[in-house]
Amino acid sequence: MELDAKIPNNVNLSSDPKLQRALEKWQPRFLDWWMDMGPEGFQKDDVYLRTAISVDPAGWAHYDYVKMPDYRWGIFLTPPQSGRVIGFGDNEGEPVWNEVPGEFRTQLRRLIVTQGDTEPASVEQQRRLGKTAPSVFDLRNLFQVNVEEGRHLWAMVYVLHSYFGRDGREEAEELLDRRSGDRDKPRILGAFNEPCDDWLNFYMFTMFTDRDGKYQLLALAESGFDPLARTTKFMLTEEAFHMSVGETGVGRIVDRTAQLMREKKDDDVRKYGAVDLPTIQKYLNFWVSVSSDLFGGEISTNAAQYFAAGLKGRNREESYDDHELLDSFYSMEIPKEGRLVTEEIPLRNAMNEVLRDDYVEDCQRGVDRWNKALEEAGLSDRLKLPHRRFHRQIGIYAGVYFTPEGTPISEAEWNQKRGEWLPTDEDQAFVRSLMHPVTEPGKMASWIGPPRQGIKGKPLNFEYVRKA
Ligand code: BYC
């Protein structure tokens, strides 16, 4: 463990001076990017943050006040498992690779770059949210998410620098050059170019988009390229908190809305400075659909190749019996001339859809928990996960129109109903109008309920962020 090194790490970086020098050269570029594109207006403040210091489940993190630019972004991989073999695909049972196999180099690099690109992208998307945080507690959680996305970028850059030579270093530079939403050099995947400029968007993003992250990382944690599997495994430890920020964030908005609906006997809680359920539903529809797109096309030869090669598996590959999938099929509903026709797709080509299945189930569990709160508040209203076909831009359902229930409709009907299903300009302006910072520790904005507990045993009115 090299915790006091310039780049904290558990990979014995000092034993490879060439690699160490290359990463130390990248470090100031990263910090420049962080100052330019990281949280705006809070870089001098003391934030009560969690920092990864090991991969030991019993004590992997340390909590203390730190100024964000001084955060100790480190490189942590779970320990290698001796005798680990590739768990799926054509190379099943072969020893895992500790170097990049030449024939898969391009595909592997592409997977790592795509994963890496999302991390700084999300920090860019969220950089102005600090100015309108609904509480000091939420402000701290935003920054916790941001610094950890920064660490996840480090995780991918370490793999690029260590295993991909010059082109890996070039890719690492480009990860700092692309910009979320930029017309000329956008981030790679769609959702990471969408603005995330209010807190309802932020919670939906951490609930649904970070959850895509969870499933992509789970699939990469199965990789036969062992350094990638080991680094993504540890990233998942940090990722869990990001999704809990989203789930509890939306949950607290729902709590507050339900409380007002009951007290005032009025569904239109906008007039009391809260978010009405139909608006919450529209934001949910938007973020679920753009996050669904992140899984890629339903039928994908890329995904089949990743699986065949042993580069990217299924979520918890060991829970399946068949790891080759040479004669298995997936029944898929394919849009044809305004109707849905069921076709059998070779399972390897349906890998993106298999992963999406697990994702949809996981999302549903979260929505069920919000609905339980509505039920307990004595309300009959419920939130609903839109159908996976709804509002898609990638894959077989792109360019075709569906209701949130998944029924095919015409373009004209879509245009007529769109504003009932997705946030309108007016909805967004309303949500934005609620966004005023609350800076007194322990106090909450009018539109959100209090969290159930503080961070690391601290009370809710703890000063999680101390102004410089
Ligand atoms: N937007 O065969 P197809 C996270 C492209 S989130 C734009 O259908 P494939 C996080 C695709 O590149 C997790 N383009 O899909 C969350 C391809 O282009 P080419 C991120 C897209 O190749 C919150 C074409 O369409 N991790 O960690 O199987 C905060 C046809 O592709 C999109 C990963 O994504 C899209 N949504 O790709 C912070 C894991 N989808 O070949 C972090 C790594 C597809 O025609 N990536 N395209 O030029 C992958 O595993 C795969 O690349 C994909 C699916 C999952 C993206």
XYZ file of C-alpha atoms and ligand atoms in Angstrom:
524
model
C 0.000 0.000 0.000
C 1.487 3.380 -1.005
C -0.893 5.783 0.694
C 1.483 8.684 1.147
C 2.784 8.625 -2.406
C 1.984 11.474 -4.789
C -0.598 9.117 -6.288
C -1.963 6.896 -3.502
C -2.167 3.308 -4.743
C -2.185 -0.369 -3.889
C -0.591 -1.427 -7.168
C 3.029 -0.882 -6.180
C 3.362 2.017 -8.582
C 6.837 2.940 -7.301
C 8.184 -0.324 -8.725
C 7.419 0.898 -12.252
C 9.096 4.333 -12.537
C 8.147 4.759 -16.208
C 4.464 4.263 -15.513
C 4.691 6.365 -12.384
C 6.247 9.235 -14.338
C 3.571 9.023 -17.021
C 0.768 9.137 -14.461
C 2.475 11.946 -12.553
C 2.540 13.865 -15.804
C -1.168 13.283 -16.304
C -1.983 14.311 -12.714
C -1.579 18.107 -13.175
C -3.669 17.889 -16.372
C -6.373 16.167 -14.341
C -6.196 18.870 -11.672
C -6.444 21.612 -14.299
C -9.507 19.871 -15.670
C -10.956 19.566 -12.144
C -10.464 23.304 -11.482
C -11.983 24.193 -14.856
C -14.824 21.690 -15.056
C -15.330 20.459 -11.478
C -17.798 21.897 -8.907
C -18.026 25.631 -9.521
C -17.570 27.963 -6.567
C -16.648 25.488 -3.813
C -13.051 24.530 -4.445
C -11.736 26.375 -1.384
C -14.287 25.013 1.094
C -13.761 22.211 3.589
C -15.986 19.271 2.721
C -16.587 16.270 4.971
C -15.587 13.591 2.470
C -14.978 9.884 2.297
C -11.639 8.931 0.742
C -10.787 5.409 -0.400
C -7.636 4.211 1.370
C -7.695 0.441 0.773
C -9.874 -2.316 -0.645
C -10.414 -4.010 2.710
C -14.202 -4.339 3.168
C -13.752 -3.813 6.917
C -12.257 -0.341 6.580
C -11.693 0.873 3.080
C -12.570 4.513 3.579
C -11.538 7.436 5.703
C -13.808 10.427 6.510
C -12.547 13.938 7.166
C -12.730 17.523 6.027
C -10.815 18.145 2.833
C -10.721 20.811 0.168
C -11.777 19.109 -3.041
C -8.621 19.899 -5.057
C -6.638 18.253 -2.211
C -8.688 15.032 -2.413
C -6.362 12.012 -2.571
C -7.486 10.436 -5.821
C -5.907 7.017 -5.683
C -5.592 3.812 -7.667
C -7.079 0.756 -5.977
C -7.585 -2.692 -7.445
C -9.007 -5.661 -5.593
C -6.283 -8.317 -5.059
C -5.758 -10.851 -7.858
C -7.509 -14.159 -7.305
C -5.005 -16.924 -7.818
C -5.893 -19.386 -10.553
C -8.752 -17.218 -11.874
C -9.954 -18.386 -15.289
C -12.088 -16.727 -17.950
C -15.693 -17.354 -16.999
C -17.509 -17.267 -20.355
C -17.310 -17.127 -24.125
C -15.029 -18.987 -26.517
C -12.084 -18.818 -24.119
C -13.970 -20.111 -21.089
C -11.690 -21.934 -18.653
C -8.452 -20.396 -19.989
C -6.322 -18.456 -17.488
C -7.285 -14.770 -17.318
C -5.053 -12.266 -19.119
C -2.718 -9.983 -17.254
C -1.638 -8.319 -20.467
C -3.838 -7.124 -23.295
C -4.363 -9.923 -25.826
C -3.286 -8.475 -29.188
C -6.340 -9.676 -31.086
C -8.732 -7.918 -28.686
C -6.747 -4.775 -28.111
C -9.000 -2.394 -30.051
C -12.224 -3.701 -28.543
C -10.839 -3.668 -25.045
C -9.501 -0.155 -25.370
C -12.831 0.991 -26.671
C -14.707 -0.499 -23.707
C -12.311 1.115 -21.247
C -12.414 4.490 -22.978
C -16.234 4.433 -23.128
C -16.424 3.620 -19.430
C -13.751 6.200 -18.580
C -15.453 8.929 -20.597
C -18.636 8.810 -18.514
C -16.820 9.649 -15.289
C -15.550 13.168 -16.042
C -18.686 13.740 -18.123
C -20.908 13.364 -15.067
C -18.766 15.820 -13.080
C -19.128 18.335 -15.914
C -22.889 17.827 -16.042
C -23.193 18.477 -12.319
C -20.734 21.308 -11.894
C -23.203 24.102 -11.207
C -25.550 22.217 -8.888
C -23.690 23.297 -5.742
C -25.098 26.796 -6.136
C -28.666 25.600 -5.577
C -28.239 22.723 -3.102
C -31.391 22.077 -1.044
C -29.303 21.508 2.115
C -25.705 21.364 3.313
C -26.112 17.592 3.627
C -27.066 17.299 -0.052
C -24.271 19.651 -1.046
C -21.760 17.335 0.594
C -23.263 14.289 -1.096
C -23.002 15.968 -4.489
C -19.304 16.608 -3.902
C -18.770 13.061 -2.632
C -20.233 11.739 -5.862
C -18.115 14.163 -7.895
C -14.757 13.328 -6.296
C -15.474 9.609 -6.645
C -16.328 9.993 -10.322
C -12.923 11.656 -10.522
C -11.382 8.587 -8.881
C -13.164 6.330 -11.341
C -11.574 8.297 -14.139
C -8.219 7.619 -12.463
C -9.106 3.927 -12.330
C -9.606 3.779 -16.104
C -6.620 5.996 -16.858
C -4.410 3.703 -14.812
C -5.472 0.757 -16.985
C -4.954 2.764 -20.191
C -1.484 3.967 -19.133
C -0.328 0.613 -17.787
C -1.501 -1.685 -20.553
C -1.995 0.284 -23.760
C 1.283 2.163 -24.223
C 1.279 5.287 -26.318
C -2.294 5.035 -27.577
C -3.482 4.482 -24.005
C -1.752 7.712 -22.991
C -3.343 9.517 -25.904
C -6.772 8.241 -24.950
C -6.148 9.421 -21.370
C -5.460 12.924 -22.708
C -8.626 12.863 -24.771
C -10.663 11.900 -21.723
C -9.792 15.350 -20.402
C -10.432 17.093 -23.721
C -13.990 16.037 -24.520
C -16.730 18.047 -22.852
C -20.273 17.117 -21.907
C -22.744 18.718 -24.297
C -20.043 20.278 -26.492
C -21.038 20.369 -30.149
C -17.566 19.751 -31.497
C -16.114 17.348 -28.925
C -19.021 15.807 -27.009
C -18.802 12.946 -24.534
C -19.215 9.527 -26.152
C -22.604 8.329 -24.851
C -25.911 10.182 -25.199
C -27.025 10.577 -21.569
C -23.701 12.171 -20.677
C -24.387 15.099 -22.957
C -27.780 15.867 -21.395
C -27.871 18.855 -19.054
C -28.211 17.928 -15.380
C -28.769 21.404 -14.060
C -31.365 21.048 -11.330
C -31.602 18.745 -8.345
C -34.543 16.719 -9.584
C -32.417 15.898 -12.624
C -29.476 15.135 -10.358
C -31.372 12.628 -8.211
C -32.911 10.977 -11.270
C -29.454 10.807 -12.855
C -27.859 9.201 -9.786
C -30.823 6.834 -9.462
C -31.048 5.702 -13.073
C -27.866 6.662 -14.924
C -25.496 5.646 -12.136
C -27.427 2.387 -12.033
C -26.486 1.768 -15.664
C -22.958 2.329 -14.363
C -23.505 -0.383 -11.774
C -24.560 -2.935 -14.393
C -21.838 -2.005 -16.880
C -19.276 -2.314 -14.091
C -20.743 -5.655 -13.017
C -20.379 -6.896 -16.605
C -16.797 -5.599 -16.837
C -15.983 -7.103 -13.420
C -16.440 -10.480 -15.159
C -13.834 -9.608 -17.776
C -11.098 -12.059 -18.681
C -8.747 -9.055 -18.751
C -7.953 -9.263 -15.055
C -6.775 -5.694 -14.332
C -10.096 -4.403 -15.693
C -12.086 -6.893 -13.600
C -10.163 -5.973 -10.472
C -10.467 -2.236 -10.898
C -14.190 -2.295 -11.730
C -14.902 -4.522 -8.728
C -13.606 -1.878 -6.400
C -15.409 0.921 -8.271
C -18.679 -0.852 -7.463
C -18.027 -0.326 -3.757
C -18.114 3.439 -4.254
C -20.921 3.315 -6.820
C -23.451 1.994 -4.278
C -23.455 5.322 -2.468
C -24.172 7.264 -5.665
C -27.310 5.259 -6.317
C -28.431 5.656 -2.729
C -28.111 9.435 -3.138
C -30.471 9.147 -6.116
C -32.948 6.758 -4.590
C -33.216 8.575 -1.271
C -33.155 11.967 -3.013
C -36.172 11.158 -5.172
C -37.710 9.377 -2.169
C -37.437 12.536 -0.055
C -39.040 14.624 -2.808
C -41.873 12.086 -2.965
C -42.199 12.209 0.859
C -42.518 15.969 0.842
C -45.012 15.959 -2.032
C -47.101 13.267 -0.343
C -47.060 15.159 2.939
C -48.367 18.324 1.266
C -50.970 16.446 -0.803
C -52.363 14.979 2.387
C -52.163 18.088 4.542
C -53.608 20.423 1.928
C -55.947 17.880 0.349
C -54.688 19.152 -2.970
C -52.772 17.346 -5.743
C -51.341 20.531 -7.130
C -48.514 21.039 -4.689
C -46.697 23.432 -6.978
C -48.423 26.310 -5.246
C -46.795 25.242 -1.965
C -43.326 25.231 -3.458
C -43.052 21.473 -4.062
C -42.909 19.198 -7.115
C -46.224 17.637 -8.156
C -46.279 13.890 -8.846
C -46.966 14.226 -12.612
C -43.778 16.295 -12.955
C -41.768 13.749 -10.964
C -43.176 11.066 -13.295
C -42.078 12.986 -16.398
C -38.518 13.379 -15.117
C -38.502 9.694 -14.258
C -39.645 8.834 -17.798
C -36.892 10.948 -19.278
C -33.989 9.595 -17.234
C -35.080 5.965 -17.442
C -35.267 6.180 -21.224
C -31.929 7.921 -21.790
C -30.279 5.584 -19.284
C -31.784 2.558 -21.052
C -30.075 3.755 -24.210
C -26.717 3.426 -22.448
C -26.969 -0.348 -22.674
C -26.596 -0.133 -26.469
C -28.670 -1.792 -29.181
C -30.900 -4.784 -28.378
C -29.245 -6.731 -31.166
C -25.540 -6.044 -31.180
C -22.694 -7.796 -32.912
C -20.317 -5.710 -30.784
C -21.846 -7.168 -27.636
C -21.654 -10.690 -29.121
C -17.963 -10.195 -29.857
C -17.246 -8.854 -26.374
C -18.923 -11.926 -24.905
C -17.281 -14.399 -27.278
C -13.853 -12.950 -26.556
C -14.363 -13.006 -22.770
C -14.067 -9.234 -22.457
C -17.495 -8.364 -21.053
C -19.800 -10.900 -19.379
C -23.211 -10.899 -17.811
C -24.087 -9.613 -14.372
C -22.951 -12.367 -11.939
C -21.890 -14.725 -14.696
C -21.341 -17.504 -12.121
C -25.097 -17.584 -11.423
C -25.690 -19.045 -14.908
C -25.106 -22.647 -15.990
C -24.267 -22.109 -19.637
C -21.380 -19.694 -20.249
C -20.947 -20.331 -23.954
C -24.441 -19.641 -25.270
C -23.862 -21.124 -28.673
C -27.372 -22.517 -29.129
C -29.477 -20.239 -26.950
C -31.924 -17.607 -28.125
C -33.671 -14.558 -26.744
C -37.290 -13.816 -27.682
C -37.450 -10.205 -28.690
C -40.320 -8.014 -29.816
C -39.171 -6.275 -32.959
C -41.070 -3.346 -34.478
C -42.120 -4.093 -38.066
C -44.467 -1.841 -40.015
C -46.171 -0.398 -36.962
C -46.540 -3.773 -35.202
C -44.407 -5.814 -32.831
C -43.257 -9.190 -34.101
C -41.570 -11.736 -31.830
C -38.261 -13.047 -33.156
C -35.684 -15.411 -31.719
C -32.290 -13.705 -31.540
C -29.068 -15.664 -30.927
C -28.377 -14.990 -27.257
C -24.855 -13.705 -27.730
C -26.243 -10.946 -29.930
C -28.777 -10.061 -27.241
C -26.237 -9.486 -24.454
C -27.066 -5.790 -24.115
C -30.710 -6.733 -23.633
C -29.880 -9.415 -21.070
C -28.018 -6.827 -18.994
C -30.856 -4.341 -19.500
C -33.307 -6.931 -18.110
C -31.427 -6.961 -14.804
C -31.274 -3.184 -14.832
C -35.021 -2.797 -15.381
C -35.742 -5.177 -12.496
C -33.422 -3.243 -10.223
C -35.040 0.082 -11.205
C -38.464 -1.419 -10.504
C -37.403 -2.305 -6.954
C -36.532 1.360 -6.350
C -39.826 2.605 -7.805
C -41.667 0.080 -5.603
C -40.037 1.587 -2.543
C -41.196 5.105 -3.538
C -44.685 3.725 -4.099
C -44.668 2.149 -0.686
C -44.094 5.611 0.771
C -47.064 6.918 -1.232
C -49.163 4.053 0.032
C -48.121 4.645 3.620
C -49.082 8.285 3.193
C -52.576 7.053 2.339
C -52.421 8.139 -1.303
C -53.610 6.067 -4.245
C -51.220 7.707 -6.755
C -48.266 5.609 -7.929
C -45.101 6.223 -9.926
C -44.431 3.900 -12.848
C -41.361 2.766 -14.687
C -41.877 3.538 -18.384
C -41.647 0.577 -20.740
C -38.186 -0.043 -22.141
C -39.458 0.812 -25.623
C -40.519 4.313 -24.582
C -38.536 7.285 -25.982
C -35.487 5.400 -27.156
C -32.744 6.872 -29.351
C -30.531 3.777 -29.645
C -31.445 0.289 -30.868
C -34.462 -1.272 -32.546
C -37.009 0.999 -30.850
C -35.300 4.207 -31.949
C -37.183 6.162 -34.604
C -40.447 4.372 -33.716
C -42.960 5.773 -31.235
C -44.374 4.132 -28.104
C -46.466 5.132 -25.119
C -44.930 4.784 -21.635
C -46.793 1.452 -21.510
C -44.928 0.313 -24.636
C -47.828 0.433 -27.116
C -46.833 1.493 -30.634
C -48.316 4.840 -31.713
C -48.020 7.154 -34.696
C -45.645 10.072 -34.867
C -48.627 12.453 -34.835
C -49.940 10.947 -31.602
C -46.455 11.079 -30.104
C -46.150 14.756 -30.930
C -49.525 15.416 -29.413
C -48.846 13.500 -26.168
C -45.159 14.100 -25.663
C -45.711 16.947 -23.189
C -47.779 14.646 -20.960
C -44.938 12.141 -20.771
C -41.706 14.111 -20.804
C -40.770 17.366 -19.058
C -41.928 20.405 -21.050
C -40.060 23.724 -21.075
C -42.654 24.947 -18.631
C -42.098 21.993 -16.254
C -38.368 22.574 -16.364
C -38.777 26.295 -15.735
C -40.991 25.470 -12.748
C -38.515 22.992 -11.265
C -35.704 25.475 -11.806
C -37.746 28.174 -10.052
C -37.656 26.037 -6.877
C -33.891 25.762 -6.851
C -32.605 28.136 -4.172
C -29.662 27.258 -1.984
C -30.276 26.412 1.655
C -27.050 27.030 3.549
C -28.017 26.671 7.198
C -26.951 23.214 8.437
C -29.947 20.962 9.154
C -32.462 23.039 7.137
C -34.124 21.676 3.959
C -35.590 23.372 0.882
C -39.402 23.517 0.684
C -39.627 20.753 -1.934
C -37.691 17.972 -0.234
C -38.077 16.009 3.003
C -35.227 15.460 5.465
C -32.979 12.415 5.094
C -33.422 9.596 7.620
C -29.842 9.854 8.832
C -26.650 11.861 8.556
C -23.276 10.783 7.226
C -21.084 8.410 9.237
C -23.116 8.866 12.434
C -23.032 12.667 12.270
C -26.272 14.554 12.984
C -28.275 16.180 10.207
C -27.321 19.661 11.329
C -23.607 18.856 11.135
C -21.648 21.370 9.070
C -20.874 18.988 6.187
C -19.461 21.829 4.121
C -17.555 24.661 5.826
C -17.325 27.827 3.764
C -13.784 29.105 3.345
N -25.006 6.883 -27.036
O -23.702 -2.480 -30.819
P -24.276 -1.271 -30.183
C -21.297 5.009 -15.694
C -23.068 3.355 -30.265
S -22.363 4.571 -16.939
C -24.249 7.056 -28.140
O -25.714 -1.120 -30.079
P -22.435 -1.603 -28.119
C -21.576 6.234 -14.941
C -21.972 2.327 -30.091
O -20.797 2.920 -29.555
C -21.678 3.101 -17.668
N -23.798 6.035 -28.900
O -23.755 -1.095 -28.720
C -22.854 6.618 -14.644
C -21.804 1.823 -31.507
O -21.007 2.730 -32.258
P -20.251 2.270 -33.623
C -20.671 3.371 -18.750
C -24.110 4.778 -28.524
O -21.260 -1.392 -28.962
C -23.090 7.806 -13.974
C -23.214 1.885 -32.078
O -23.918 2.820 -31.254
N -19.993 2.165 -19.111
O -20.363 4.318 -15.462
O -22.750 -2.930 -27.566
C -22.034 8.605 -13.607
C -23.911 0.557 -32.054
O -23.640 0.012 -30.817
C -24.888 4.514 -27.384
C -20.112 1.574 -20.326
O -20.805 2.030 -21.168
C -25.342 5.636 -26.622
N -26.115 5.487 -25.526
O -22.304 -0.485 -26.976
C -20.733 8.232 -13.925
C -19.319 0.295 -20.494
N -25.047 3.181 -27.278
O -19.562 0.964 -33.329
C -20.502 7.031 -14.583
C -18.487 0.261 -21.708
C -24.404 2.614 -28.302
O -21.333 2.132 -34.628
N -19.259 0.310 -22.934
N -23.830 3.572 -29.052
O -19.297 3.422 -33.859
C -19.954 -0.733 -23.438
O -19.991 -1.780 -22.854
C -20.625 -0.597 -24.744
O -19.848 0.224 -25.510
C -22.074 -0.040 -24.642
C -22.935 -0.560 -25.777
C -22.756 -0.486 -23.372
C -22.038 1.467 -24.669
